[in-house]
Amino acid sequence: MGVGTPANILEAIARGVDMFDCVMPTRNGRNGMLFTREGIINIRNLRWKDDFSPIDEGMGTYVDTAFSKAYLRHLFIANEMLGAQIASIHNLSFYLWLVKEARCRIEEGNFASWKNSMVKKLTTRL
C-alpha cells in the first residue's frame, strides 16, 4: 500500500483504513530521519551534536532509553551501521506506538481532536 508518513497514516485511519504497509520507517531511518512524538528529526544536523537526551523521551523502548541523540548522530557521521539500525528500530517502534495510540483514542471517542493536534506536531521539523 505504501501509505507513508505518520500524518498520512492518521488521515487514512480517520477515513476507515485499518491495514498499512510502508517502507518509510526503515528507509528514512537508514538515512537519519527520525519520527518522534514532537516532530521530525534529521539526526545528521549539527543541532544534535551535544544533545544527550533520549531519542524520544517517554517512548520507553530500549533504543529510546539506551541511546542519546548525540550518540546516534555520532554513529551516522562516522558511517557506523549501528546508527541506521537504531534509527530503524526507533521509527518502527514509533509507528507501532502511533497506531496503538490511535486505537485507544478511537475507543475513548476523542480520535478526531487528538489526530488534529498530532498532525501539527508530526509534520514539524525539529
Short mmCIF file of C-alpha atoms in Angstrom, two decimals:
data_model
loop_
_atom_site.label_atom_id
_atom_site.label_comp_id
_atom_site.label_asym_id
_atom_site.label_seq_id
_atom_site.Cartn_x
_atom_site.Cartn_y
_atom_site.Cartn_z
CA MET A 1 0.00 0.00 0.00
CA GLY A 2 2.90 2.38 0.66
CA VAL A 3 0.97 4.88 2.77
CA GLY A 4 3.90 6.87 4.10
CA THR A 5 4.26 9.48 6.78
CA PRO A 6 2.72 9.32 10.26
CA ALA A 7 0.37 12.16 9.28
CA ASN A 8 -0.73 10.11 6.22
CA ILE A 9 -1.44 7.13 8.45
CA LEU A 10 -3.60 9.18 10.82
CA GLU A 11 -5.53 10.62 7.90
CA ALA A 12 -6.07 7.13 6.49
CA ILE A 13 -7.29 5.88 9.86
CA ALA A 14 -9.74 8.79 10.00
CA ARG A 15 -11.10 7.60 6.64
CA GLY A 16 -11.51 4.00 7.82
CA VAL A 17 -8.32 2.35 6.60
CA ASP A 18 -7.12 -0.30 9.04
CA MET A 19 -4.20 -2.01 7.29
CA PHE A 20 -0.89 -0.48 6.24
CA ASP A 21 2.32 -1.47 4.52
CA CYS A 22 5.10 1.06 4.37
CA VAL A 23 8.89 1.09 3.95
CA MET A 24 9.19 4.67 5.18
CA PRO A 25 10.14 3.95 8.83
CA THR A 26 13.14 1.84 7.87
CA ARG A 27 14.14 3.69 4.69
CA ASN A 28 14.06 7.08 6.38
CA GLY A 29 15.70 5.65 9.50
CA ARG A 30 18.62 4.35 7.45
CA ASN A 31 19.09 7.88 6.12
CA GLY A 32 18.95 9.62 9.51
CA MET A 33 15.34 10.80 9.63
CA LEU A 34 13.56 10.02 12.89
CA PHE A 35 9.85 10.33 13.54
CA THR A 36 9.08 11.41 17.10
CA ARG A 37 6.03 12.46 19.07
CA GLU A 38 7.26 16.07 18.87
CA GLY A 39 8.20 16.15 15.19
CA ILE A 40 10.73 15.03 12.62
CA ILE A 41 14.45 14.92 13.42
CA ASN A 42 17.27 14.86 10.89
CA ILE A 43 19.85 13.33 13.22
CA ARG A 44 22.74 14.39 10.95
CA ASN A 45 22.13 18.06 11.77
CA LEU A 46 24.73 19.77 13.95
CA ARG A 47 21.94 20.73 16.36
CA TRP A 48 22.01 17.21 17.87
CA LYS A 49 25.80 17.04 18.40
CA ASP A 50 25.64 17.85 22.12
CA ASP A 51 22.07 16.71 22.85
CA PHE A 52 22.42 13.80 25.25
CA SER A 53 18.68 13.45 25.79
CA PRO A 54 16.83 10.28 24.72
CA ILE A 55 15.77 9.98 21.09
CA ASP A 56 12.10 10.30 22.07
CA GLU A 57 11.61 10.92 25.77
CA GLY A 58 8.88 8.81 27.30
CA MET A 59 8.59 6.26 24.48
CA GLY A 60 10.01 3.60 26.79
CA THR A 61 11.59 1.41 24.11
CA TYR A 62 15.13 0.15 24.56
CA VAL A 63 16.64 2.29 21.80
CA ASP A 64 14.88 5.40 23.10
CA THR A 65 16.24 4.97 26.61
CA ALA A 66 19.68 3.45 25.91
CA PHE A 67 20.92 5.86 23.22
CA SER A 68 21.07 9.66 23.09
CA LYS A 69 20.57 11.90 20.08
CA ALA A 70 24.23 12.91 20.29
CA TYR A 71 25.41 9.30 20.21
CA LEU A 72 23.10 8.44 17.34
CA ARG A 73 24.33 11.48 15.41
CA HIS A 74 27.93 10.38 16.05
CA LEU A 75 27.12 6.94 14.59
CA PHE A 76 25.66 8.48 11.44
CA ILE A 77 28.53 10.92 10.95
CA ALA A 78 31.01 8.04 11.41
CA ASN A 79 29.03 5.90 8.92
CA GLU A 80 28.53 3.19 11.53
CA MET A 81 25.82 0.72 10.52
CA LEU A 82 24.58 0.64 14.13
CA GLY A 83 23.18 4.15 13.63
CA ALA A 84 20.91 3.03 10.80
CA GLN A 85 19.81 0.02 12.83
CA ILE A 86 18.95 2.10 15.91
CA ALA A 87 17.10 4.69 13.83
CA SER A 88 15.11 2.00 12.00
CA ILE A 89 14.15 0.28 15.26
CA HIS A 90 13.13 3.63 16.74
CA ASN A 91 10.97 4.52 13.72
CA LEU A 92 9.27 1.12 13.71
CA SER A 93 8.58 1.46 17.42
CA PHE A 94 7.18 4.93 16.82
CA TYR A 95 4.83 3.69 14.10
CA LEU A 96 3.61 0.92 16.41
CA TRP A 97 3.03 3.46 19.17
CA LEU A 98 1.16 5.74 16.76
CA VAL A 99 -1.36 3.13 15.62
CA LYS A 100 -1.84 1.77 19.15
CA GLU A 101 -2.47 5.29 20.42
CA ALA A 102 -4.89 5.92 17.54
CA ARG A 103 -6.82 2.81 18.53
CA CYS A 104 -7.01 3.96 22.16
CA ARG A 105 -8.23 7.39 21.05
CA ILE A 106 -10.90 5.82 18.84
CA GLU A 107 -12.09 3.71 21.76
CA GLU A 108 -12.15 6.79 24.03
CA GLY A 109 -14.07 8.74 21.40
CA ASN A 110 -11.59 11.60 21.03
CA PHE A 111 -9.68 10.49 17.93
CA ALA A 112 -10.56 13.49 15.74
CA SER A 113 -9.27 16.13 18.16
CA TRP A 114 -6.18 14.06 19.03
CA LYS A 115 -5.43 13.49 15.33
CA ASN A 116 -5.63 17.20 14.54
CA SER A 117 -3.20 18.10 17.33
CA MET A 118 -0.85 15.23 16.45
CA VAL A 119 -0.71 16.04 12.74
CA LYS A 120 0.59 19.53 13.60
CA LYS A 121 3.36 18.01 15.73
CA LEU A 122 4.18 15.15 13.37
CA THR A 123 4.77 17.46 10.42
CA THR A 124 7.07 19.82 12.35
CA ARG A 125 10.79 19.64 11.57
CA LEU A 126 12.82 19.92 14.74
#
